[in-house]
PDB file of C-alpha atoms and ligand atoms in Angstrom:
ATOM      1  CA  MET M  11       0.000   0.000   0.000  1.00  0.00           C
ATOM      2  CA  SER M  12       1.395   3.426  -0.928  1.00  0.00           C
ATOM      3  CA  SER M  13       0.525   6.876   0.289  1.00  0.00           C
ATOM      4  CA  ALA M  14       2.447  10.140   0.147  1.00  0.00           C
ATOM      5  CA  ASN M  15       4.008   9.173   3.502  1.00  0.00           C
ATOM      6  CA  THR M  16       4.581   5.447   3.042  1.00  0.00           C
ATOM      7  CA  VAL M  17       5.940   5.022  -0.466  1.00  0.00           C
ATOM      8  CA  ASN M  18       7.237   1.530  -1.171  1.00  0.00           C
ATOM      9  CA  LYS M  19      10.550   2.144  -2.922  1.00  0.00           C
ATOM     10  CA  SER M  20      10.962  -1.157  -4.772  1.00  0.00           C
ATOM     11  CA  LYS M  21      10.537  -1.129  -8.550  1.00  0.00           C
ATOM     12  CA  VAL M  22       7.085  -2.035  -9.845  1.00  0.00           C
ATOM     13  CA  THR M  23       7.285  -4.807 -12.420  1.00  0.00           C
ATOM     14  CA  THR M  24       4.634  -6.677 -14.376  1.00  0.00           C
ATOM     15  CA  HIS M  25       4.948  -9.429 -11.728  1.00  0.00           C
ATOM     16  CA  VAL M  26       4.241  -6.952  -8.943  1.00  0.00           C
ATOM     17  CA  LEU M  27       1.042  -5.892 -10.746  1.00  0.00           C
ATOM     18  CA  GLN M  28       0.027  -9.536 -11.051  1.00  0.00           C
ATOM     19  CA  GLU M  29       0.571 -10.022  -7.292  1.00  0.00           C
ATOM     20  CA  MET M  30      -1.454  -6.891  -6.582  1.00  0.00           C
ATOM     21  CA  LYS M  31      -4.375  -8.400  -8.494  1.00  0.00           C
ATOM     22  CA  PHE M  32      -4.107 -11.648  -6.520  1.00  0.00           C
ATOM     23  CA  LYS M  33      -4.021  -9.725  -3.239  1.00  0.00           C
ATOM     24  CA  GLY M  34      -6.901  -7.454  -4.250  1.00  0.00           C
ATOM     25  CA  GLU M  35      -4.677  -4.354  -3.981  1.00  0.00           C
ATOM     26  CA  LYS M  36      -5.789  -1.688  -6.452  1.00  0.00           C
ATOM     27  CA  ILE M  37      -3.317  -0.381  -9.047  1.00  0.00           C
ATOM     28  CA  ALA M  38      -2.966   3.416  -9.447  1.00  0.00           C
ATOM     29  CA  MET M  39      -1.817   4.606 -12.879  1.00  0.00           C
ATOM     30  CA  LEU M  40      -1.526   8.090 -14.377  1.00  0.00           C
ATOM     31  CA  THR M  41      -0.141   9.515 -17.592  1.00  0.00           C
ATOM     32  CA  ALA M  42       3.031  11.617 -17.786  1.00  0.00           C
ATOM     33  CA  TYR M  43       4.893  12.970 -20.768  1.00  0.00           C
ATOM     34  CA  ASP M  44       7.785  14.953 -19.309  1.00  0.00           C
ATOM     35  CA  TYR M  45      10.578  14.821 -16.726  1.00  0.00           C
ATOM     36  CA  SER M  46       9.175  17.243 -14.129  1.00  0.00           C
ATOM     37  CA  PHE M  47       5.719  15.709 -13.773  1.00  0.00           C
ATOM     38  CA  ALA M  48       7.132  12.169 -13.916  1.00  0.00           C
ATOM     39  CA  LYS M  49       9.437  13.038 -11.005  1.00  0.00           C
ATOM     40  CA  ILE M  50       6.453  14.248  -8.954  1.00  0.00           C
ATOM     41  CA  LEU M  51       4.474  11.090  -9.765  1.00  0.00           C
ATOM     42  CA  ASP M  52       7.431   8.888  -8.836  1.00  0.00           C
ATOM     43  CA  THR M  53       7.878  10.666  -5.496  1.00  0.00           C
ATOM     44  CA  SER M  54       4.130  10.443  -4.814  1.00  0.00           C
ATOM     45  CA  GLY M  55       4.162   6.659  -5.108  1.00  0.00           C
ATOM     46  CA  ILE M  56       2.235   6.013  -8.323  1.00  0.00           C
ATOM     47  CA  ASP M  57       2.375   2.346  -9.418  1.00  0.00           C
ATOM     48  CA  VAL M  58       2.357   2.773 -13.193  1.00  0.00           C
ATOM     49  CA  ILE M  59       3.117   5.722 -15.481  1.00  0.00           C
ATOM     50  CA  LEU M  60       1.583   5.630 -18.933  1.00  0.00           C
ATOM     51  CA  VAL M  61       3.366   7.708 -21.543  1.00  0.00           C
ATOM     52  CA  GLY M  62       0.108   7.877 -23.457  1.00  0.00           C
ATOM     53  CA  ASP M  63      -0.405   8.983 -27.009  1.00  0.00           C
ATOM     54  CA  SER M  64      -2.829  11.430 -25.357  1.00  0.00           C
ATOM     55  CA  ALA M  65       0.358  13.540 -25.482  1.00  0.00           C
ATOM     56  CA  SER M  66      -0.893  14.287 -29.000  1.00  0.00           C
ATOM     57  CA  ASN M  67      -3.827  16.208 -27.459  1.00  0.00           C
ATOM     58  CA  VAL M  68      -2.406  17.355 -24.143  1.00  0.00           C
ATOM     59  CA  MET M  69       1.141  18.310 -25.118  1.00  0.00           C
ATOM     60  CA  ALA M  70       0.886  19.047 -28.834  1.00  0.00           C
ATOM     61  CA  GLY M  71      -2.673  20.417 -29.111  1.00  0.00           C
ATOM     62  CA  PHE M  72      -3.948  18.084 -31.842  1.00  0.00           C
ATOM     63  CA  ASP M  73      -7.636  17.144 -31.745  1.00  0.00           C
ATOM     64  CA  SER M  74      -6.929  13.399 -31.769  1.00  0.00           C
ATOM     65  CA  THR M  75      -4.183  10.912 -30.902  1.00  0.00           C
ATOM     66  CA  LEU M  76      -3.525  10.098 -34.555  1.00  0.00           C
ATOM     67  CA  PRO M  77      -0.848  12.659 -35.494  1.00  0.00           C
ATOM     68  CA  ILE M  78       1.754  11.858 -32.827  1.00  0.00           C
ATOM     69  CA  THR M  79       4.802  10.034 -34.215  1.00  0.00           C
ATOM     70  CA  LEU M  80       7.049   7.286 -32.911  1.00  0.00           C
ATOM     71  CA  ASN M  81       9.903   9.795 -32.574  1.00  0.00           C
ATOM     72  CA  ASP M  82       7.619  12.079 -30.510  1.00  0.00           C
ATOM     73  CA  MET M  83       6.674   9.173 -28.232  1.00  0.00           C
ATOM     74  CA  ILE M  84      10.320   8.203 -27.773  1.00  0.00           C
ATOM     75  CA  TYR M  85      11.148  11.805 -26.832  1.00  0.00           C
ATOM     76  CA  HIS M  86       8.349  11.935 -24.217  1.00  0.00           C
ATOM     77  CA  ALA M  87       9.105   8.445 -22.912  1.00  0.00           C
ATOM     78  CA  SER M  88      12.828   9.037 -22.489  1.00  0.00           C
ATOM     79  CA  SER M  89      12.092  12.216 -20.473  1.00  0.00           C
ATOM     80  CA  VAL M  90       9.803  10.189 -18.181  1.00  0.00           C
ATOM     81  CA  VAL M  91      12.304   7.328 -17.861  1.00  0.00           C
ATOM     82  CA  ARG M  92      15.015   9.770 -16.709  1.00  0.00           C
ATOM     83  CA  ALA M  93      12.715  10.940 -13.902  1.00  0.00           C
ATOM     84  CA  ALA M  94      10.866   7.906 -12.614  1.00  0.00           C
ATOM     85  CA  THR M  95      12.669   4.968 -11.031  1.00  0.00           C
ATOM     86  CA  ARG M  96       9.929   3.124  -9.117  1.00  0.00           C
ATOM     87  CA  PRO M  97       6.796   2.939 -11.294  1.00  0.00           C
ATOM     88  CA  LEU M  98       6.398   0.598 -14.232  1.00  0.00           C
ATOM     89  CA  ILE M  99       6.669   2.773 -17.351  1.00  0.00           C
ATOM     90  CA  VAL M 100       4.339   1.791 -20.186  1.00  0.00           C
ATOM     91  CA  VAL M 101       4.492   3.595 -23.536  1.00  0.00           C
ATOM     92  CA  ASP M 102       1.797   3.747 -26.214  1.00  0.00           C
ATOM     93  CA  LEU M 103       2.718   2.546 -29.685  1.00  0.00           C
ATOM     94  CA  PRO M 104       1.318   5.428 -31.746  1.00  0.00           C
ATOM     95  CA  PHE M 105      -1.139   5.130 -34.618  1.00  0.00           C
ATOM     96  CA  GLY M 106       0.394   3.720 -37.797  1.00  0.00           C
ATOM     97  CA  THR M 107       3.386   2.032 -36.158  1.00  0.00           C
ATOM     98  CA  TYR M 108       1.927  -1.441 -35.533  1.00  0.00           C
ATOM     99  CA  GLN M 109      -1.249  -1.964 -37.560  1.00  0.00           C
ATOM    100  CA  GLY M 110       0.503  -2.613 -40.899  1.00  0.00           C
ATOM    101  CA  ASN M 111       2.240  -5.867 -40.031  1.00  0.00           C
ATOM    102  CA  SER M 112       3.775  -7.612 -37.054  1.00  0.00           C
ATOM    103  CA  LYS M 113       7.353  -7.025 -38.233  1.00  0.00           C
ATOM    104  CA  GLU M 114       6.791  -3.272 -38.259  1.00  0.00           C
ATOM    105  CA  ALA M 115       5.057  -3.542 -34.863  1.00  0.00           C
ATOM    106  CA  LEU M 116       8.079  -5.330 -33.404  1.00  0.00           C
ATOM    107  CA  SER M 117      10.560  -2.810 -34.761  1.00  0.00           C
ATOM    108  CA  SER M 118       8.435   0.075 -33.323  1.00  0.00           C
ATOM    109  CA  ALA M 119       8.314  -1.640 -29.924  1.00  0.00           C
ATOM    110  CA  ILE M 120      12.059  -2.299 -30.004  1.00  0.00           C
ATOM    111  CA  ARG M 121      12.738   1.387 -30.701  1.00  0.00           C
ATOM    112  CA  ILE M 122      10.631   2.370 -27.673  1.00  0.00           C
ATOM    113  CA  MET M 123      12.422  -0.101 -25.401  1.00  0.00           C
ATOM    114  CA  LYS M 124      15.923   0.651 -26.706  1.00  0.00           C
ATOM    115  CA  GLU M 125      15.828   4.406 -27.319  1.00  0.00           C
ATOM    116  CA  ALA M 126      13.522   5.441 -24.457  1.00  0.00           C
ATOM    117  CA  GLY M 127      14.325   2.725 -21.913  1.00  0.00           C
ATOM    118  CA  ALA M 128      10.643   1.927 -21.281  1.00  0.00           C
ATOM    119  CA  ASN M 129       9.448  -1.162 -19.400  1.00  0.00           C
ATOM    120  CA  ALA M 130       6.495  -2.113 -21.620  1.00  0.00           C
ATOM    121  CA  VAL M 131       4.397  -0.995 -24.581  1.00  0.00           C
ATOM    122  CA  LYS M 132       0.641  -0.576 -24.997  1.00  0.00           C
ATOM    123  CA  ILE M 133      -1.328  -1.440 -28.124  1.00  0.00           C
ATOM    124  CA  GLU M 134      -4.945  -0.622 -28.951  1.00  0.00           C
ATOM    125  CA  GLY M 135      -7.195  -3.355 -30.341  1.00  0.00           C
ATOM    126  CA  GLY M 136      -8.051  -7.038 -30.041  1.00  0.00           C
ATOM    127  CA  ARG M 137      -7.978  -9.867 -32.580  1.00  0.00           C
ATOM    128  CA  GLU M 138      -6.885  -7.517 -35.400  1.00  0.00           C
ATOM    129  CA  VAL M 139      -3.544  -6.815 -33.676  1.00  0.00           C
ATOM    130  CA  LEU M 140      -3.008 -10.252 -32.151  1.00  0.00           C
ATOM    131  CA  GLU M 141      -0.197 -11.275 -34.470  1.00  0.00           C
ATOM    132  CA  SER M 142       1.698  -8.082 -33.620  1.00  0.00           C
ATOM    133  CA  VAL M 143       1.083  -8.574 -29.888  1.00  0.00           C
ATOM    134  CA  LYS M 144       2.464 -12.134 -30.050  1.00  0.00           C
ATOM    135  CA  ARG M 145       5.511 -11.128 -32.048  1.00  0.00           C
ATOM    136  CA  ILE M 146       6.390  -8.290 -29.653  1.00  0.00           C
ATOM    137  CA  ILE M 147       5.958 -10.532 -26.617  1.00  0.00           C
ATOM    138  CA  SER M 148       8.082 -13.260 -28.233  1.00  0.00           C
ATOM    139  CA  ALA M 149      10.925 -10.716 -28.330  1.00  0.00           C
ATOM    140  CA  GLY M 150      10.653 -10.342 -24.542  1.00  0.00           C
ATOM    141  CA  ILE M 151       8.756  -7.041 -24.538  1.00  0.00           C
ATOM    142  CA  PRO M 152       5.765  -6.862 -22.155  1.00  0.00           C
ATOM    143  CA  VAL M 153       2.544  -5.706 -23.832  1.00  0.00           C
ATOM    144  CA  MET M 154      -0.497  -4.044 -22.271  1.00  0.00           C
ATOM    145  CA  GLY M 155      -3.713  -4.333 -24.305  1.00  0.00           C
ATOM    146  CA  HIS M 156      -6.372  -1.639 -24.673  1.00  0.00           C
ATOM    147  CA  LEU M 157     -10.040  -2.392 -25.481  1.00  0.00           C
ATOM    148  CA  GLY M 158     -13.371  -0.548 -25.452  1.00  0.00           C
ATOM    149  CA  LEU M 159     -13.052   3.057 -26.585  1.00  0.00           C
ATOM    150  CA  THR M 160      -9.740   2.999 -28.420  1.00  0.00           C
ATOM    151  CA  PRO M 161      -9.048   6.633 -29.396  1.00  0.00           C
ATOM    152  CA  GLN M 162      -6.830   5.723 -32.385  1.00  0.00           C
ATOM    153  CA  SER M 163     -10.031   4.342 -34.014  1.00  0.00           C
ATOM    154  CA  ILE M 164     -12.082   7.490 -33.440  1.00  0.00           C
ATOM    155  CA  HIS M 165     -12.721   7.938 -37.156  1.00  0.00           C
ATOM    156  CA  LYS M 166     -14.216   4.437 -37.302  1.00  0.00           C
ATOM    157  CA  PHE M 167     -16.371   4.995 -34.176  1.00  0.00           C
ATOM    158  CA  GLY M 168     -17.304   8.558 -35.203  1.00  0.00           C
ATOM    159  CA  THR M 169     -17.889   9.562 -31.555  1.00  0.00           C
ATOM    160  CA  TYR M 170     -16.430   9.206 -28.046  1.00  0.00           C
ATOM    161  CA  VAL M 171     -19.608   7.628 -26.566  1.00  0.00           C
ATOM    162  CA  VAL M 172     -19.556   4.601 -24.238  1.00  0.00           C
ATOM    163  CA  ARG M 173     -18.586   1.392 -26.115  1.00  0.00           C
ATOM    164  CA  ALA M 174     -19.835  -2.204 -25.834  1.00  0.00           C
ATOM    165  CA  LYS M 175     -23.328  -1.341 -24.620  1.00  0.00           C
ATOM    166  CA  ASP M 176     -24.936  -3.859 -26.948  1.00  0.00           C
ATOM    167  CA  LYS M 177     -24.502  -7.628 -26.673  1.00  0.00           C
ATOM    168  CA  VAL M 178     -22.616  -8.083 -29.949  1.00  0.00           C
ATOM    169  CA  GLU M 179     -19.921  -5.556 -29.071  1.00  0.00           C
ATOM    170  CA  ALA M 180     -19.786  -6.721 -25.438  1.00  0.00           C
ATOM    171  CA  ASP M 181     -19.294 -10.367 -26.506  1.00  0.00           C
ATOM    172  CA  ARG M 182     -16.596  -9.329 -28.962  1.00  0.00           C
ATOM    173  CA  LEU M 183     -14.816  -7.380 -26.223  1.00  0.00           C
ATOM    174  CA  ARG M 184     -14.977 -10.392 -23.859  1.00  0.00           C
ATOM    175  CA  GLU M 185     -13.450 -12.609 -26.564  1.00  0.00           C
ATOM    176  CA  ASP M 186     -10.755 -10.049 -27.408  1.00  0.00           C
ATOM    177  CA  ALA M 187      -9.796  -9.755 -23.741  1.00  0.00           C
ATOM    178  CA  GLU M 188      -9.369 -13.562 -23.555  1.00  0.00           C
ATOM    179  CA  LEU M 189      -7.336 -13.567 -26.784  1.00  0.00           C
ATOM    180  CA  LEU M 190      -5.016 -10.829 -25.490  1.00  0.00           C
ATOM    181  CA  GLN M 191      -4.512 -12.708 -22.224  1.00  0.00           C
ATOM    182  CA  GLU M 192      -3.760 -15.960 -24.075  1.00  0.00           C
ATOM    183  CA  ALA M 193      -1.356 -14.095 -26.389  1.00  0.00           C
ATOM    184  CA  GLY M 194       0.603 -13.136 -23.258  1.00  0.00           C
ATOM    185  CA  CYS M 195      -0.430  -9.531 -22.466  1.00  0.00           C
ATOM    186  CA  PHE M 196       0.478  -8.727 -18.853  1.00  0.00           C
ATOM    187  CA  SER M 197      -2.490  -6.382 -18.403  1.00  0.00           C
ATOM    188  CA  ILE M 198      -5.383  -4.774 -20.275  1.00  0.00           C
ATOM    189  CA  ILE M 199      -6.901  -1.308 -20.197  1.00  0.00           C
ATOM    190  CA  LEU M 200     -10.673  -1.069 -20.603  1.00  0.00           C
ATOM    191  CA  GLU M 201     -11.811   2.394 -21.634  1.00  0.00           C
ATOM    192  CA  LYS M 202     -15.333   3.816 -21.374  1.00  0.00           C
ATOM    193  CA  ILE M 203     -17.440   0.665 -21.196  1.00  0.00           C
ATOM    194  CA  PRO M 204     -20.273  -0.298 -18.779  1.00  0.00           C
ATOM    195  CA  ALA M 205     -19.014  -1.006 -15.245  1.00  0.00           C
ATOM    196  CA  LYS M 206     -20.805  -4.373 -15.099  1.00  0.00           C
ATOM    197  CA  LEU M 207     -19.115  -5.636 -18.252  1.00  0.00           C
ATOM    198  CA  ALA M 208     -15.719  -4.385 -17.035  1.00  0.00           C
ATOM    199  CA  GLY M 209     -16.269  -6.244 -13.740  1.00  0.00           C
ATOM    200  CA  GLU M 210     -17.155  -9.475 -15.546  1.00  0.00           C
ATOM    201  CA  VAL M 211     -14.055  -9.255 -17.763  1.00  0.00           C
ATOM    202  CA  THR M 212     -11.889  -8.483 -14.709  1.00  0.00           C
ATOM    203  CA  ASN M 213     -13.214 -11.543 -12.859  1.00  0.00           C
ATOM    204  CA  SER M 214     -12.738 -13.824 -15.830  1.00  0.00           C
ATOM    205  CA  LEU M 215      -9.098 -12.814 -16.486  1.00  0.00           C
ATOM    206  CA  ARG M 216      -5.979 -13.793 -14.537  1.00  0.00           C
ATOM    207  CA  ILE M 217      -4.145 -10.614 -15.592  1.00  0.00           C
ATOM    208  CA  PRO M 218      -4.819  -7.177 -14.071  1.00  0.00           C
ATOM    209  CA  VAL M 219      -7.426  -4.997 -15.752  1.00  0.00           C
ATOM    210  CA  ILE M 220      -7.062  -1.215 -15.485  1.00  0.00           C
ATOM    211  CA  GLY M 221     -10.084   0.955 -16.152  1.00  0.00           C
ATOM    212  CA  ILE M 222     -10.722   4.470 -17.387  1.00  0.00           C
ATOM    213  CA  GLY M 223     -14.437   5.185 -17.374  1.00  0.00           C
ATOM    214  CA  ALA M 224     -15.016   1.483 -16.691  1.00  0.00           C
ATOM    215  CA  GLY M 225     -16.272   1.650 -13.085  1.00  0.00           C
ATOM    216  CA  GLY M 226     -14.849   0.362  -9.831  1.00  0.00           C
ATOM    217  CA  LEU M 227     -14.954  -3.416 -10.345  1.00  0.00           C
ATOM    218  CA  VAL M 228     -11.602  -3.475 -12.170  1.00  0.00           C
ATOM    219  CA  ASP M 229      -8.117  -4.028 -10.685  1.00  0.00           C
ATOM    220  CA  GLY M 230      -6.921  -0.428 -11.035  1.00  0.00           C
ATOM    221  CA  GLN M 231      -7.586   3.001 -12.497  1.00  0.00           C
ATOM    222  CA  VAL M 232      -5.840   5.302 -14.961  1.00  0.00           C
ATOM    223  CA  LEU M 233      -6.516   8.980 -15.687  1.00  0.00           C
ATOM    224  CA  VAL M 234      -4.839  11.565 -17.874  1.00  0.00           C
ATOM    225  CA  LEU M 235      -2.746  13.667 -15.452  1.00  0.00           C
ATOM    226  CA  HIS M 236      -3.557  17.043 -17.013  1.00  0.00           C
ATOM    227  CA  ASP M 237      -7.293  16.269 -16.829  1.00  0.00           C
ATOM    228  CA  MET M 238      -7.312  15.151 -13.183  1.00  0.00           C
ATOM    229  CA  LEU M 239      -5.199  18.157 -12.155  1.00  0.00           C
ATOM    230  CA  GLY M 240      -7.552  20.578 -13.925  1.00  0.00           C
ATOM    231  CA  ILE M 241      -4.894  21.902 -16.291  1.00  0.00           C
ATOM    232  CA  THR M 242      -7.042  20.919 -19.273  1.00  0.00           C
ATOM    233  CA  GLN M 243     -10.628  21.998 -18.698  1.00  0.00           C
ATOM    234  CA  ASP M 244     -12.400  21.577 -22.017  1.00  0.00           C
ATOM    235  CA  PHE M 245     -12.855  17.823 -21.455  1.00  0.00           C
ATOM    236  CA  SER M 246     -15.324  16.766 -18.751  1.00  0.00           C
ATOM    237  CA  PRO M 247     -16.556  13.194 -19.155  1.00  0.00           C
ATOM    238  CA  ARG M 248     -18.553  11.708 -16.260  1.00  0.00           C
ATOM    239  CA  PHE M 249     -15.692   9.401 -15.273  1.00  0.00           C
ATOM    240  CA  LEU M 250     -13.189  12.220 -14.755  1.00  0.00           C
ATOM    241  CA  ARG M 251     -12.623  13.216 -11.123  1.00  0.00           C
ATOM    242  CA  ARG M 252     -10.785  16.541 -10.924  1.00  0.00           C
ATOM    243  CA  TYR M 253      -8.458  16.667  -7.922  1.00  0.00           C
ATOM    244  CA  HIS M 254      -7.325  20.227  -8.495  1.00  0.00           C
ATOM    245  CA  ASN M 255      -8.018  23.378 -10.453  1.00  0.00           C
ATOM    246  CA  LEU M 256      -4.430  23.942 -11.519  1.00  0.00           C
ATOM    247  CA  LYS M 257      -5.339  26.067 -14.533  1.00  0.00           C
ATOM    248  CA  GLU M 258      -6.879  28.696 -12.208  1.00  0.00           C
ATOM    249  CA  GLU M 259      -3.944  28.476  -9.792  1.00  0.00           C
ATOM    250  CA  ILE M 260      -1.363  28.884 -12.553  1.00  0.00           C
ATOM    251  CA  MET M 261      -3.294  31.772 -14.088  1.00  0.00           C
ATOM    252  CA  GLY M 262      -3.428  33.466 -10.685  1.00  0.00           C
ATOM    253  CA  SER M 263       0.347  33.165 -10.299  1.00  0.00           C
ATOM    254  CA  VAL M 264       1.050  34.350 -13.849  1.00  0.00           C
ATOM    255  CA  GLN M 265      -1.277  37.340 -13.400  1.00  0.00           C
ATOM    256  CA  ALA M 266       0.408  38.241 -10.088  1.00  0.00           C
ATOM    257  CA  TYR M 267       3.808  38.063 -11.840  1.00  0.00           C
ATOM    258  CA  ILE M 268       2.589  40.286 -14.688  1.00  0.00           C
ATOM    259  CA  ASP M 269       1.257  42.833 -12.161  1.00  0.00           C
ATOM    260  CA  ASP M 270       4.550  42.770 -10.209  1.00  0.00           C
ATOM    261  CA  VAL M 271       6.633  43.317 -13.367  1.00  0.00           C
ATOM    262  CA  LYS M 272       4.398  46.112 -14.665  1.00  0.00           C
ATOM    263  CA  SER M 273       4.264  47.855 -11.281  1.00  0.00           C
ATOM    264  CA  LYS M 274       8.077  47.480 -10.891  1.00  0.00           C
ATOM    265  CA  ASP M 275       7.540  45.554  -7.650  1.00  0.00           C
ATOM    266  CA  PHE M 276       9.586  42.649  -9.094  1.00  0.00           C
ATOM    267  CA  PRO M 277      12.512  42.332  -8.678  1.00  0.00           C
ATOM    268  CA  ASN M 278      12.980  43.997  -5.319  1.00  0.00           C
ATOM    269  CA  GLU M 279      16.292  44.785  -3.569  1.00  0.00           C
ATOM    270  CA  ARG M 280      16.712  41.228  -2.200  1.00  0.00           C
ATOM    271  CA  GLU M 281      16.091  39.700  -5.620  1.00  0.00           C
ATOM    272  CA  GLN M 282      19.017  41.349  -7.385  1.00  0.00           C
ATOM    273  CA  TYR M 283      22.853  41.283  -7.258  1.00  0.00           C
TER     274      TYR M 283
HETATM  275  O1  KIV Q 312      -3.096   7.788 -24.227  1.00  0.00           O
HETATM  276  C1  KIV Q 312      -3.659   7.697 -23.120  1.00  0.00           C
HETATM  277  O2  KIV Q 312      -3.576   8.575 -22.257  1.00  0.00           O
HETATM  278  C2  KIV Q 312      -4.432   6.488 -22.861  1.00  0.00           C
HETATM  279  C3  KIV Q 312      -5.271   6.480 -21.620  1.00  0.00           C
HETATM  280  C4  KIV Q 312      -6.471   7.312 -21.800  1.00  0.00           C
HETATM  281  C5  KIV Q 312      -5.614   5.105 -21.193  1.00  0.00           C
HETATM  282  O3  KIV Q 312      -4.407   5.573 -23.617  1.00  0.00           O
END
């Protein structure tokens, strides 16, 4: 169990996550894309850091996760790796770097492991990416799956509404989760699906299931750091709990600085040489 005061210092591995599931200890995961935030997350005792392709939205300002490149992801991931020693660091394979064929998927995953020093990669999709998942795992690289609302497929879905509400899609998701487990994935993310379905999948799998908008019956939770801190404020799905209003706080500080500069209050005598 970790809290700000009792942080367990030993490195989180895929095996540790598996033990946490067996013990019923929930897994806490957040995104990070840079050194400074990753350092704060590490010190706070987070279990898993996801260098998500949500960096495409949050860091680069695109309106989807599609434009971010493998080089961009390696840049973000290597910044996080330099900061965080304890959490497991999982990095998204970005759109277009694994769907083509399994050989390309493996070489993308190898670049992330070798150039960024990550601990694992994450891939969106089920049966359609199974060959790639198997090939990456056979090279000794741990893979996290991602089912439900998979943002790289937003143009196929057409909307960000809750997935797998009907029986056909729910059954397909159940099967895909089994296939990913049998292929050797160490964990799966379920995004924006009914809580009951997420609970059933979690109970039927041996591997840990992490949810985002998938209710409380899963083995752990993940949120996008900038959303939960209230830095980004134009995105307010029901599942998002905001722990802070950092945008307001930062604006207050910046406005105070502007006032101090304009009024010649900053720098004062003690702040100069
Ligand atoms: O890229 C990301 O941040 C993600 C999470 C939303 C799970 O994939």
